[in-house]
Amino acid sequence: MQSSPSATQPGRPAPDPRQLRRVAASGLLGTTVEFYDFLVYGTVAALVFGDLFFPRADPAVGTVAAFGTFAAGYLARPLGGIVFGHFGDRLGRKSMMLLTMVLMGAGSFLIGLLPTYDAIGVWAPVLLVALRVVQGLAIGGEWGGAMLMVVEHAEHAQGSRRGLWSSFTQLGAPLGSVLSAGVVTLVAALPDEQFRSWGWRVPFLLSIVLLAVGLFVRLRVAESPLFAQVRREPADRPPILEVLRRPKPVLLAACVGIGAFTAQSLLTSFMISYAVDQGYTRPQVLTAVTVASCVALAVLPAASALSDRVGRRPVVLAGAVASAALAFPVLALVDSGSPGLLILALALGHGVAQSTMYGPLGALLTEMFGTRVRYTGASLGYQGATLIGAGFSPLIAGSLVASAGGGSTPVSLLLCAGAAITALTVWRLRETHTDALDSPATAPALEGTPR
């Protein structure tokens, strides 16, 4: 049954459209910082981190080691989801959003100041991994807080458009990609010696600007009205225990996002390293990533808005089927050696197919959990998907391509595998786009078989 959240309910303040816009801007800035940091690291790791932090390894091993530190940040994300989810479900969404943004931005800034292996030896990769873990912990709590604030405020003011409003948070992914690719393109145009000595640091140091803007907006955001309502009611047990007592929704939430994150990681960070090895120049590859991200800026809100009308399941399923169908053609276009076809490949695979899967994901995962455990449950599901889909995909793809002596077949197969997991999971889910979010303890998606 469709709810009518726009009506004022007892114990709840009247909806404030200005707060919804502020919350949407806050979510957009938070995920922009997240994906800017994520993609800057992945891009620079593909280009120079193997030499700067793992110089005694051969080039292939050095690249794999650099992506290994990339995966280290992802390993910390589920723990961050648990920690920040617990306090976000107990103390509030807003305070956790402020803390996660500070940790994300500060971690990226400090990577820009980090001495390399030549300066401090083995401590360089150790500190790099430590900062990636700090970032991973923060990012593990960032998306959940940002997305919940947007969706819960939208439920309060415009419940029938939760998908569309949630897309503002999701738009941080392509926007962060555009910003990171643009900044890295500028510094990568420097002479190679200058890029390796100081140019690679600039994108990390600039993250402090995004951090300042994000904090300014977030300090003006009000707490979620749904959380304010349930905070007055006593909780029986910690949120993590409540979620794990019935783990099926968390597992489903993790599996449904794997396809989107596998495609995102392979067609952005890993693709930069792969395409350069195929003979493309760095500016050509970064241009293709930027164009694909601009396409995603249009596709993401369109897919999210469509999910408000036809449901989350059919839209995500369509994106998964498209991603699998395009996996081999997209890599064939990349292998062609043509810069124009490279742009077309990433625009189709990342800009269209991946964005169609990713757009409705925020609203879908949010709707799978009750308000009292939503931060913990949605964060665990989302970060589980990023760990499996994005954290290990570049490492696995790089290892398989290296062991096979080249060729794109392993990359295409990984794209198909991620899309298949998403498609099969979506088939098992029950549609949630018309469900109300007001249930304080148990969401409808936790009950029965989700079909």
GROMACS .gro file of C-alpha atoms in nm:
model
  451
    1MET     CA    1   0.000   0.000   0.000
    2GLN     CA    2   0.136   0.343  -0.096
    3SER     CA    3   0.205   0.564   0.203
    4SER     CA    4   0.123   0.933   0.233
    5PRO     CA    5   0.428   1.064   0.415
    6SER     CA    6   0.376   1.421   0.314
    7ALA     CA    7   0.101   1.455   0.569
    8THR     CA    8   0.214   1.570   0.912
    9GLN     CA    9   0.190   1.289   1.167
   10PRO     CA   10   0.172   1.317   1.547
   11GLY     CA   11   0.514   1.372   1.705
   12ARG     CA   12   0.671   1.463   1.372
   13PRO     CA   13   0.745   1.818   1.248
   14ALA     CA   14   0.594   1.943   0.924
   15PRO     CA   15   0.798   1.868   0.610
   16ASP     CA   16   1.049   2.138   0.513
   17PRO     CA   17   1.131   2.134   0.139
   18ARG     CA   18   1.446   2.337   0.203
   19GLN     CA   19   1.579   2.066   0.432
   20LEU     CA   20   1.519   1.803   0.164
   21ARG     CA   21   1.721   2.005  -0.085
   22ARG     CA   22   2.000   2.057   0.170
   23VAL     CA   23   2.006   1.688   0.255
   24ALA     CA   24   2.018   1.597  -0.115
   25ALA     CA   25   2.312   1.836  -0.166
   26SER     CA   26   2.481   1.690   0.142
   27GLY     CA   27   2.444   1.336   0.010
   28LEU     CA   28   2.574   1.440  -0.331
   29LEU     CA   29   2.881   1.607  -0.182
   30GLY     CA   30   2.953   1.314   0.050
   31THR     CA   31   2.952   1.052  -0.223
   32THR     CA   32   3.141   1.290  -0.452
   33VAL     CA   33   3.421   1.304  -0.194
   34GLU     CA   34   3.399   0.925  -0.153
   35PHE     CA   35   3.426   0.846  -0.524
   36TYR     CA   36   3.673   1.124  -0.593
   37ASP     CA   37   3.907   0.972  -0.333
   38PHE     CA   38   3.832   0.620  -0.456
   39LEU     CA   39   3.895   0.697  -0.824
   40VAL     CA   40   4.194   0.924  -0.766
   41TYR     CA   41   4.358   0.645  -0.569
   42GLY     CA   42   4.267   0.381  -0.829
   43THR     CA   43   4.391   0.599  -1.116
   44VAL     CA   44   4.719   0.702  -0.955
   45ALA     CA   45   4.776   0.346  -0.830
   46ALA     CA   46   4.742   0.222  -1.187
   47LEU     CA   47   4.983   0.485  -1.316
   48VAL     CA   48   5.268   0.523  -1.063
   49PHE     CA   49   5.209   0.365  -0.721
   50GLY     CA   50   5.373   0.039  -0.823
   51ASP     CA   51   5.701   0.225  -0.881
   52LEU     CA   52   5.671   0.473  -0.594
   53PHE     CA   53   5.568   0.240  -0.313
   54PHE     CA   54   5.669  -0.109  -0.433
   55PRO     CA   55   5.985  -0.040  -0.637
   56ARG     CA   56   6.156  -0.374  -0.579
   57ALA     CA   57   5.878  -0.568  -0.750
   58ASP     CA   58   5.866  -0.622  -1.124
   59PRO     CA   59   5.613  -0.394  -1.300
   60ALA     CA   60   5.329  -0.649  -1.311
   61VAL     CA   61   5.373  -0.746  -0.945
   62GLY     CA   62   5.404  -0.381  -0.846
   63THR     CA   63   5.072  -0.298  -1.012
   64VAL     CA   64   4.903  -0.593  -0.841
   65ALA     CA   65   5.051  -0.481  -0.506
   66ALA     CA   66   4.922  -0.127  -0.564
   67PHE     CA   67   4.575  -0.263  -0.629
   68GLY     CA   68   4.621  -0.479  -0.318
   69THR     CA   69   4.632  -0.162  -0.108
   70PHE     CA   70   4.323  -0.057  -0.304
   71ALA     CA   71   4.151  -0.374  -0.179
   72ALA     CA   72   4.271  -0.309   0.178
   73GLY     CA   73   4.046  -0.006   0.195
   74TYR     CA   74   3.753  -0.218   0.086
   75LEU     CA   75   3.824  -0.482   0.350
   76ALA     CA   76   3.772  -0.214   0.616
   77ARG     CA   77   3.439  -0.098   0.472
   78PRO     CA   78   3.211  -0.361   0.628
   79LEU     CA   79   3.367  -0.291   0.969
   80GLY     CA   80   3.304   0.079   0.912
   81GLY     CA   81   2.946  -0.004   0.821
   82ILE     CA   82   2.904  -0.191   1.150
   83VAL     CA   83   3.067   0.077   1.368
   84PHE     CA   84   2.909   0.383   1.211
   85GLY     CA   85   2.584   0.196   1.151
   86HIS     CA   86   2.559   0.113   1.522
   87PHE     CA   87   2.610   0.470   1.635
   88GLY     CA   88   2.404   0.607   1.347
   89ASP     CA   89   2.110   0.390   1.452
   90ARG     CA   90   2.159   0.483   1.818
   91LEU     CA   91   2.283   0.844   1.820
   92GLY     CA   92   2.170   0.980   1.485
   93ARG     CA   93   2.252   1.001   1.116
   94LYS     CA   94   2.386   1.357   1.108
   95SER     CA   95   2.674   1.321   1.357
   96MET     CA   96   2.804   1.013   1.180
   97MET     CA   97   2.785   1.187   0.842
   98LEU     CA   98   3.007   1.468   0.971
   99LEU     CA   99   3.262   1.228   1.118
  100THR     CA  100   3.284   1.005   0.810
  101MET     CA  101   3.336   1.303   0.579
  102VAL     CA  102   3.622   1.438   0.794
  103LEU     CA  103   3.796   1.099   0.799
  104MET     CA  104   3.753   1.047   0.425
  105GLY     CA  105   3.888   1.388   0.326
  106ALA     CA  106   4.169   1.388   0.582
  107GLY     CA  107   4.281   1.039   0.474
  108SER     CA  108   4.305   1.143   0.111
  109PHE     CA  109   4.488   1.465   0.199
  110LEU     CA  110   4.745   1.275   0.406
  111ILE     CA  111   4.809   1.031   0.119
  112GLY     CA  112   4.908   1.339  -0.082
  113LEU     CA  113   5.170   1.419   0.184
  114LEU     CA  114   5.300   1.065   0.221
  115PRO     CA  115   5.674   1.002   0.161
  116THR     CA  116   5.754   0.734  -0.096
  117TYR     CA  117   5.960   0.417  -0.063
  118ASP     CA  118   6.280   0.597  -0.162
  119ALA     CA  119   6.238   0.834   0.133
  120ILE     CA  120   6.132   0.608   0.423
  121GLY     CA  121   6.158   0.254   0.289
  122VAL     CA  122   5.906  -0.008   0.394
  123TRP     CA  123   5.715   0.242   0.608
  124ALA     CA  124   5.582   0.402   0.290
  125PRO     CA  125   5.361   0.110   0.184
  126VAL     CA  126   5.272   0.044   0.552
  127LEU     CA  127   5.146   0.399   0.599
  128LEU     CA  128   4.970   0.387   0.264
  129VAL     CA  129   4.779   0.077   0.369
  130ALA     CA  130   4.700   0.233   0.710
  131LEU     CA  131   4.552   0.544   0.547
  132ARG     CA  132   4.352   0.329   0.306
  133VAL     CA  133   4.210   0.137   0.601
  134VAL     CA  134   4.109   0.464   0.774
  135GLN     CA  135   3.943   0.575   0.452
  136GLY     CA  136   3.772   0.239   0.420
  137LEU     CA  137   3.630   0.261   0.771
  138ALA     CA  138   3.494   0.609   0.701
  139ILE     CA  139   3.354   0.521   0.361
  140GLY     CA  140   3.191   0.216   0.517
  141GLY     CA  141   2.971   0.450   0.718
  142GLU     CA  142   2.944   0.738   0.471
  143TRP     CA  143   2.707   0.599   0.211
  144GLY     CA  144   2.462   0.463   0.466
  145GLY     CA  145   2.431   0.792   0.651
  146ALA     CA  146   2.408   1.003   0.337
  147MET     CA  147   2.157   0.780   0.162
  148LEU     CA  148   1.937   0.730   0.468
  149MET     CA  149   1.919   1.101   0.536
  150VAL     CA  150   1.805   1.168   0.179
  151VAL     CA  151   1.553   0.882   0.157
  152GLU     CA  152   1.410   0.935   0.506
  153HIS     CA  153   1.369   1.308   0.445
  154ALA     CA  154   1.214   1.233   0.104
  155GLU     CA  155   0.977   0.983   0.268
  156HIS     CA  156   0.874   1.257   0.508
  157ALA     CA  157   0.813   1.513   0.232
  158GLN     CA  158   0.767   1.329  -0.099
  159GLY     CA  159   0.743   0.956  -0.037
  160SER     CA  160   0.644   0.861  -0.390
  161ARG     CA  161   0.972   1.005  -0.527
  162ARG     CA  162   1.223   0.832  -0.300
  163GLY     CA  163   1.407   0.685  -0.597
  164LEU     CA  164   1.453   1.018  -0.771
  165TRP     CA  165   1.575   1.196  -0.456
  166SER     CA  166   1.807   0.906  -0.372
  167SER     CA  167   1.975   0.952  -0.711
  168PHE     CA  168   2.136   1.273  -0.584
  169THR     CA  169   2.349   1.064  -0.351
  170GLN     CA  170   2.421   0.813  -0.629
  171LEU     CA  171   2.522   1.096  -0.864
  172GLY     CA  172   2.830   1.145  -0.648
  173ALA     CA  173   2.982   0.842  -0.823
  174PRO     CA  174   2.996   0.986  -1.178
  175LEU     CA  175   3.055   1.339  -1.050
  176GLY     CA  176   3.350   1.220  -0.843
  177SER     CA  177   3.472   1.034  -1.149
  178VAL     CA  178   3.451   1.346  -1.368
  179LEU     CA  179   3.637   1.555  -1.110
  180SER     CA  180   3.905   1.294  -1.046
  181ALA     CA  181   3.960   1.223  -1.415
  182GLY     CA  182   3.979   1.595  -1.490
  183VAL     CA  183   4.233   1.665  -1.217
  184VAL     CA  184   4.443   1.358  -1.296
  185THR     CA  185   4.435   1.445  -1.668
  186LEU     CA  186   4.581   1.786  -1.591
  187VAL     CA  187   4.862   1.657  -1.373
  188ALA     CA  188   4.929   1.355  -1.597
  189ALA     CA  189   5.005   1.600  -1.879
  190LEU     CA  190   5.311   1.709  -1.685
  191PRO     CA  191   5.649   1.570  -1.790
  192ASP     CA  192   5.686   1.221  -1.652
  193GLU     CA  193   5.957   1.316  -1.405
  194GLN     CA  194   5.747   1.596  -1.256
  195PHE     CA  195   5.436   1.378  -1.241
  196ARG     CA  196   5.625   1.109  -1.051
  197SER     CA  197   5.799   1.351  -0.815
  198TRP     CA  198   5.508   1.577  -0.712
  199GLY     CA  199   5.229   1.586  -0.972
  200TRP     CA  200   5.058   1.271  -0.846
  201ARG     CA  201   5.011   1.438  -0.504
  202VAL     CA  202   4.798   1.727  -0.633
  203PRO     CA  203   4.467   1.534  -0.676
  204PHE     CA  204   4.492   1.401  -0.320
  205LEU     CA  205   4.570   1.742  -0.172
  206LEU     CA  206   4.278   1.903  -0.356
  207SER     CA  207   4.034   1.675  -0.173
  208ILE     CA  208   4.055   1.922   0.117
  209VAL     CA  209   3.846   2.165  -0.092
  210LEU     CA  210   3.564   1.912  -0.135
  211LEU     CA  211   3.587   1.835   0.237
  212ALA     CA  212   3.541   2.202   0.333
  213VAL     CA  213   3.239   2.249   0.105
  214GLY     CA  214   3.082   1.923   0.223
  215LEU     CA  215   3.117   2.010   0.590
  216PHE     CA  216   2.966   2.355   0.534
  217VAL     CA  217   2.655   2.198   0.382
  218ARG     CA  218   2.625   1.914   0.633
  219LEU     CA  219   2.639   2.140   0.935
  220ARG     CA  220   2.316   2.303   0.813
  221VAL     CA  221   2.124   1.975   0.773
  222ALA     CA  222   1.859   1.864   1.023
  223GLU     CA  223   1.840   1.513   1.168
  224SER     CA  224   1.624   1.255   0.990
  225PRO     CA  225   1.259   1.292   1.101
  226LEU     CA  226   1.207   0.914   1.096
  227PHE     CA  227   1.506   0.860   1.322
  228ALA     CA  228   1.391   1.139   1.553
  229GLN     CA  229   1.064   0.951   1.591
  230VAL     CA  230   1.211   0.610   1.680
  231ARG     CA  231   1.490   0.752   1.902
  232ARG     CA  232   1.230   0.814   2.173
  233GLU     CA  233   1.146   0.442   2.180
  234PRO     CA  234   1.370   0.200   2.377
  235ALA     CA  235   1.581  -0.047   2.176
  236ASP     CA  236   1.588  -0.413   2.278
  237ARG     CA  237   1.932  -0.506   2.142
  238PRO     CA  238   2.223  -0.354   1.944
  239PRO     CA  239   2.135  -0.292   1.576
  240ILE     CA  240   2.400  -0.534   1.448
  241LEU     CA  241   2.252  -0.819   1.653
  242GLU     CA  242   1.904  -0.733   1.532
  243VAL     CA  243   2.024  -0.739   1.170
  244LEU     CA  244   2.230  -1.058   1.200
  245ARG     CA  245   1.949  -1.235   1.382
  246ARG     CA  246   1.779  -1.244   1.042
  247PRO     CA  247   2.072  -1.216   0.796
  248LYS     CA  248   1.888  -1.292   0.473
  249PRO     CA  249   1.812  -0.927   0.382
  250VAL     CA  250   2.177  -0.826   0.435
  251LEU     CA  251   2.297  -1.109   0.212
  252LEU     CA  252   2.042  -1.018  -0.054
  253ALA     CA  253   2.137  -0.651  -0.029
  254ALA     CA  254   2.505  -0.737  -0.077
  255CYS     CA  255   2.443  -0.966  -0.373
  256VAL     CA  256   2.212  -0.725  -0.556
  257GLY     CA  257   2.487  -0.460  -0.569
  258ILE     CA  258   2.774  -0.682  -0.685
  259GLY     CA  259   2.709  -0.635  -1.057
  260ALA     CA  260   2.710  -0.256  -1.039
  261PHE     CA  261   3.032  -0.239  -0.839
  262THR     CA  262   3.212  -0.499  -1.049
  263ALA     CA  263   3.133  -0.300  -1.364
  264GLN     CA  264   3.222   0.029  -1.200
  265SER     CA  265   3.560  -0.090  -1.079
  266LEU     CA  266   3.661  -0.276  -1.395
  267LEU     CA  267   3.549  -0.002  -1.633
  268THR     CA  268   3.712   0.285  -1.443
  269SER     CA  269   4.017   0.217  -1.224
  270PHE     CA  270   4.124  -0.114  -1.378
  271MET     CA  271   4.047   0.004  -1.730
  272ILE     CA  272   4.297   0.288  -1.700
  273SER     CA  273   4.581   0.044  -1.636
  274TYR     CA  274   4.455  -0.209  -1.892
  275ALA     CA  275   4.397   0.042  -2.173
  276VAL     CA  276   4.737   0.207  -2.124
  277ASP     CA  277   4.894  -0.139  -2.158
  278GLN     CA  278   4.699  -0.179  -2.484
  279GLY     CA  279   4.870   0.127  -2.629
  280TYR     CA  280   4.633   0.411  -2.544
  281THR     CA  281   4.777   0.727  -2.395
  282ARG     CA  282   4.678   0.835  -2.045
  283PRO     CA  283   4.483   1.140  -2.170
  284GLN     CA  284   4.286   0.922  -2.415
  285VAL     CA  285   4.182   0.680  -2.141
  286LEU     CA  286   4.095   0.952  -1.891
  287THR     CA  287   3.890   1.130  -2.158
  288ALA     CA  288   3.693   0.812  -2.220
  289VAL     CA  289   3.628   0.769  -1.846
  290THR     CA  290   3.515   1.132  -1.824
  291VAL     CA  291   3.274   1.099  -2.117
  292ALA     CA  292   3.129   0.779  -1.968
  293SER     CA  293   3.079   0.954  -1.635
  294CYS     CA  294   2.899   1.242  -1.807
  295VAL     CA  295   2.665   0.989  -1.969
  296ALA     CA  296   2.607   0.839  -1.622
  297LEU     CA  297   2.508   1.182  -1.489
  298ALA     CA  298   2.206   1.165  -1.719
  299VAL     CA  299   2.127   0.793  -1.694
  300LEU     CA  300   2.142   0.765  -1.313
  301PRO     CA  301   1.855   1.003  -1.227
  302ALA     CA  302   1.651   0.877  -1.522
  303ALA     CA  303   1.682   0.515  -1.405
  304SER     CA  304   1.606   0.614  -1.045
  305ALA     CA  305   1.299   0.814  -1.145
  306LEU     CA  306   1.180   0.527  -1.362
  307SER     CA  307   1.211   0.294  -1.063
  308ASP     CA  308   0.959   0.514  -0.878
  309ARG     CA  309   0.707   0.434  -1.151
  310VAL     CA  310   0.771   0.073  -1.252
  311GLY     CA  311   0.960  -0.056  -0.948
  312ARG     CA  312   1.321  -0.110  -0.844
  313ARG     CA  313   1.342  -0.473  -0.960
  314PRO     CA  314   1.274  -0.432  -1.336
  315VAL     CA  315   1.513  -0.137  -1.369
  316VAL     CA  316   1.804  -0.304  -1.188
  317LEU     CA  317   1.738  -0.628  -1.376
  318ALA     CA  318   1.745  -0.446  -1.711
  319GLY     CA  319   2.082  -0.293  -1.619
  320ALA     CA  320   2.223  -0.633  -1.519
  321VAL     CA  321   2.109  -0.798  -1.844
  322ALA     CA  322   2.255  -0.509  -2.047
  323SER     CA  323   2.586  -0.530  -1.859
  324ALA     CA  324   2.620  -0.902  -1.929
  325ALA     CA  325   2.516  -0.865  -2.294
  326LEU     CA  326   2.768  -0.584  -2.350
  327ALA     CA  327   3.061  -0.740  -2.162
  328PHE     CA  328   3.240  -0.900  -2.457
  329PRO     CA  329   3.148  -0.631  -2.716
  330VAL     CA  330   3.269  -0.356  -2.482
  331LEU     CA  331   3.609  -0.521  -2.429
  332ALA     CA  332   3.636  -0.592  -2.801
  333LEU     CA  333   3.590  -0.220  -2.866
  334VAL     CA  334   3.860  -0.143  -2.609
  335ASP     CA  335   4.097  -0.393  -2.775
  336SER     CA  336   4.041  -0.228  -3.114
  337GLY     CA  337   4.298   0.041  -3.039
  338SER     CA  338   4.066   0.319  -3.154
  339PRO     CA  339   4.024   0.612  -2.909
  340GLY     CA  340   3.674   0.676  -3.046
  341LEU     CA  341   3.568   0.316  -2.990
  342LEU     CA  342   3.720   0.326  -2.642
  343ILE     CA  343   3.492   0.619  -2.559
  344LEU     CA  344   3.192   0.432  -2.703
  345ALA     CA  345   3.281   0.118  -2.504
  346LEU     CA  346   3.298   0.294  -2.167
  347ALA     CA  347   2.992   0.507  -2.243
  348LEU     CA  348   2.786   0.191  -2.307
  349GLY     CA  349   2.931  -0.033  -2.036
  350HIS     CA  350   2.976   0.220  -1.758
  351GLY     CA  351   2.762   0.517  -1.854
  352VAL     CA  352   2.449   0.323  -1.951
  353ALA     CA  353   2.446  -0.038  -1.826
  354GLN     CA  354   2.627   0.011  -1.493
  355SER     CA  355   2.435   0.330  -1.415
  356THR     CA  356   2.103   0.160  -1.476
  357MET     CA  357   2.193  -0.101  -1.216
  358TYR     CA  358   2.339   0.150  -0.973
  359GLY     CA  359   2.077   0.427  -0.988
  360PRO     CA  360   1.789   0.260  -0.796
  361LEU     CA  361   2.024   0.072  -0.562
  362GLY     CA  362   2.019   0.334  -0.284
  363ALA     CA  363   1.642   0.344  -0.254
  364LEU     CA  364   1.617  -0.035  -0.287
  365LEU     CA  365   1.862  -0.112  -0.007
  366THR     CA  366   1.711   0.153   0.219
  367GLU     CA  367   1.365   0.005   0.175
  368MET     CA  368   1.482  -0.340   0.285
  369PHE     CA  369   1.530  -0.243   0.653
  370GLY     CA  370   1.330  -0.083   0.934
  371THR     CA  371   1.423   0.262   1.067
  372ARG     CA  372   1.580   0.133   1.389
  373VAL     CA  373   1.834  -0.087   1.207
  374ARG     CA  374   1.839   0.078   0.865
  375TYR     CA  375   2.181   0.245   0.894
  376THR     CA  376   2.346  -0.081   1.000
  377GLY     CA  377   2.160  -0.308   0.758
  378ALA     CA  378   2.185  -0.091   0.448
  379SER     CA  379   2.552  -0.010   0.517
  380LEU     CA  380   2.647  -0.374   0.561
  381GLY     CA  381   2.466  -0.474   0.242
  382TYR     CA  382   2.613  -0.191   0.038
  383GLN     CA  383   2.968  -0.230   0.169
  384GLY     CA  384   2.953  -0.606   0.128
  385ALA     CA  385   2.872  -0.546  -0.238
  386THR     CA  386   3.158  -0.297  -0.278
  387LEU     CA  387   3.404  -0.533  -0.107
  388ILE     CA  388   3.323  -0.824  -0.337
  389GLY     CA  389   3.237  -0.635  -0.653
  390ALA     CA  390   3.482  -0.344  -0.650
  391GLY     CA  391   3.746  -0.426  -0.390
  392PHE     CA  392   3.874  -0.746  -0.544
  393SER     CA  393   3.778  -0.710  -0.911
  394PRO     CA  394   4.084  -0.507  -1.019
  395LEU     CA  395   4.315  -0.739  -0.826
  396ILE     CA  396   4.156  -1.052  -0.975
  397ALA     CA  397   4.138  -0.906  -1.325
  398GLY     CA  398   4.499  -0.788  -1.316
  399SER     CA  399   4.621  -1.126  -1.192
  400LEU     CA  400   4.419  -1.321  -1.451
  401VAL     CA  401   4.524  -1.098  -1.740
  402ALA     CA  402   4.889  -1.119  -1.632
  403SER     CA  403   4.880  -1.498  -1.592
  404ALA     CA  404   4.709  -1.539  -1.930
  405GLY     CA  405   4.971  -1.326  -2.099
  406GLY     CA  406   4.721  -1.057  -2.194
  407GLY     CA  407   4.376  -1.052  -2.347
  408SER     CA  408   4.044  -0.918  -2.226
  409THR     CA  409   3.850  -1.243  -2.184
  410PRO     CA  410   3.899  -1.258  -1.802
  411VAL     CA  411   3.766  -0.902  -1.770
  412SER     CA  412   3.456  -0.982  -1.977
  413LEU     CA  413   3.390  -1.296  -1.774
  414LEU     CA  414   3.415  -1.102  -1.447
  415LEU     CA  415   3.165  -0.847  -1.579
  416CYS     CA  416   2.926  -1.128  -1.675
  417ALA     CA  417   2.966  -1.298  -1.338
  418GLY     CA  418   2.886  -0.981  -1.143
  419ALA     CA  419   2.583  -0.906  -1.361
  420ALA     CA  420   2.456  -1.264  -1.322
  421ILE     CA  421   2.472  -1.244  -0.941
  422THR     CA  422   2.275  -0.919  -0.948
  423ALA     CA  423   2.015  -1.056  -1.190
  424LEU     CA  424   1.957  -1.375  -0.991
  425THR     CA  425   1.928  -1.178  -0.665
  426VAL     CA  426   1.684  -0.926  -0.810
  427TRP     CA  427   1.472  -1.217  -0.927
  428ARG     CA  428   1.445  -1.328  -0.562
  429LEU     CA  429   1.363  -0.986  -0.421
  430ARG     CA  430   1.013  -0.862  -0.351
  431GLU     CA  431   0.923  -0.520  -0.492
  432THR     CA  432   0.950  -0.244  -0.231
  433HIS     CA  433   0.905   0.088  -0.410
  434THR     CA  434   0.553   0.145  -0.273
  435ASP     CA  435   0.631   0.037   0.085
  436ALA     CA  436   0.629   0.293   0.367
  437LEU     CA  437   0.952   0.346   0.564
  438ASP     CA  438   0.783   0.429   0.893
  439SER     CA  439   0.802   0.086   1.058
  440PRO     CA  440   1.047   0.141   1.348
  441ALA     CA  441   1.158  -0.218   1.402
  442THR     CA  442   1.089  -0.442   1.106
  443ALA     CA  443   1.058  -0.353   0.740
  444PRO     CA  444   0.822  -0.549   0.515
  445ALA     CA  445   1.120  -0.672   0.311
  446LEU     CA  446   1.238  -0.869   0.617
  447GLU     CA  447   0.925  -1.079   0.622
  448GLY     CA  448   0.865  -1.394   0.425
  449THR     CA  449   1.013  -1.493   0.092
  450PRO     CA  450   1.114  -1.183  -0.106
  451ARG     CA  451   0.940  -1.237  -0.437
   0.00000   0.00000   0.00000
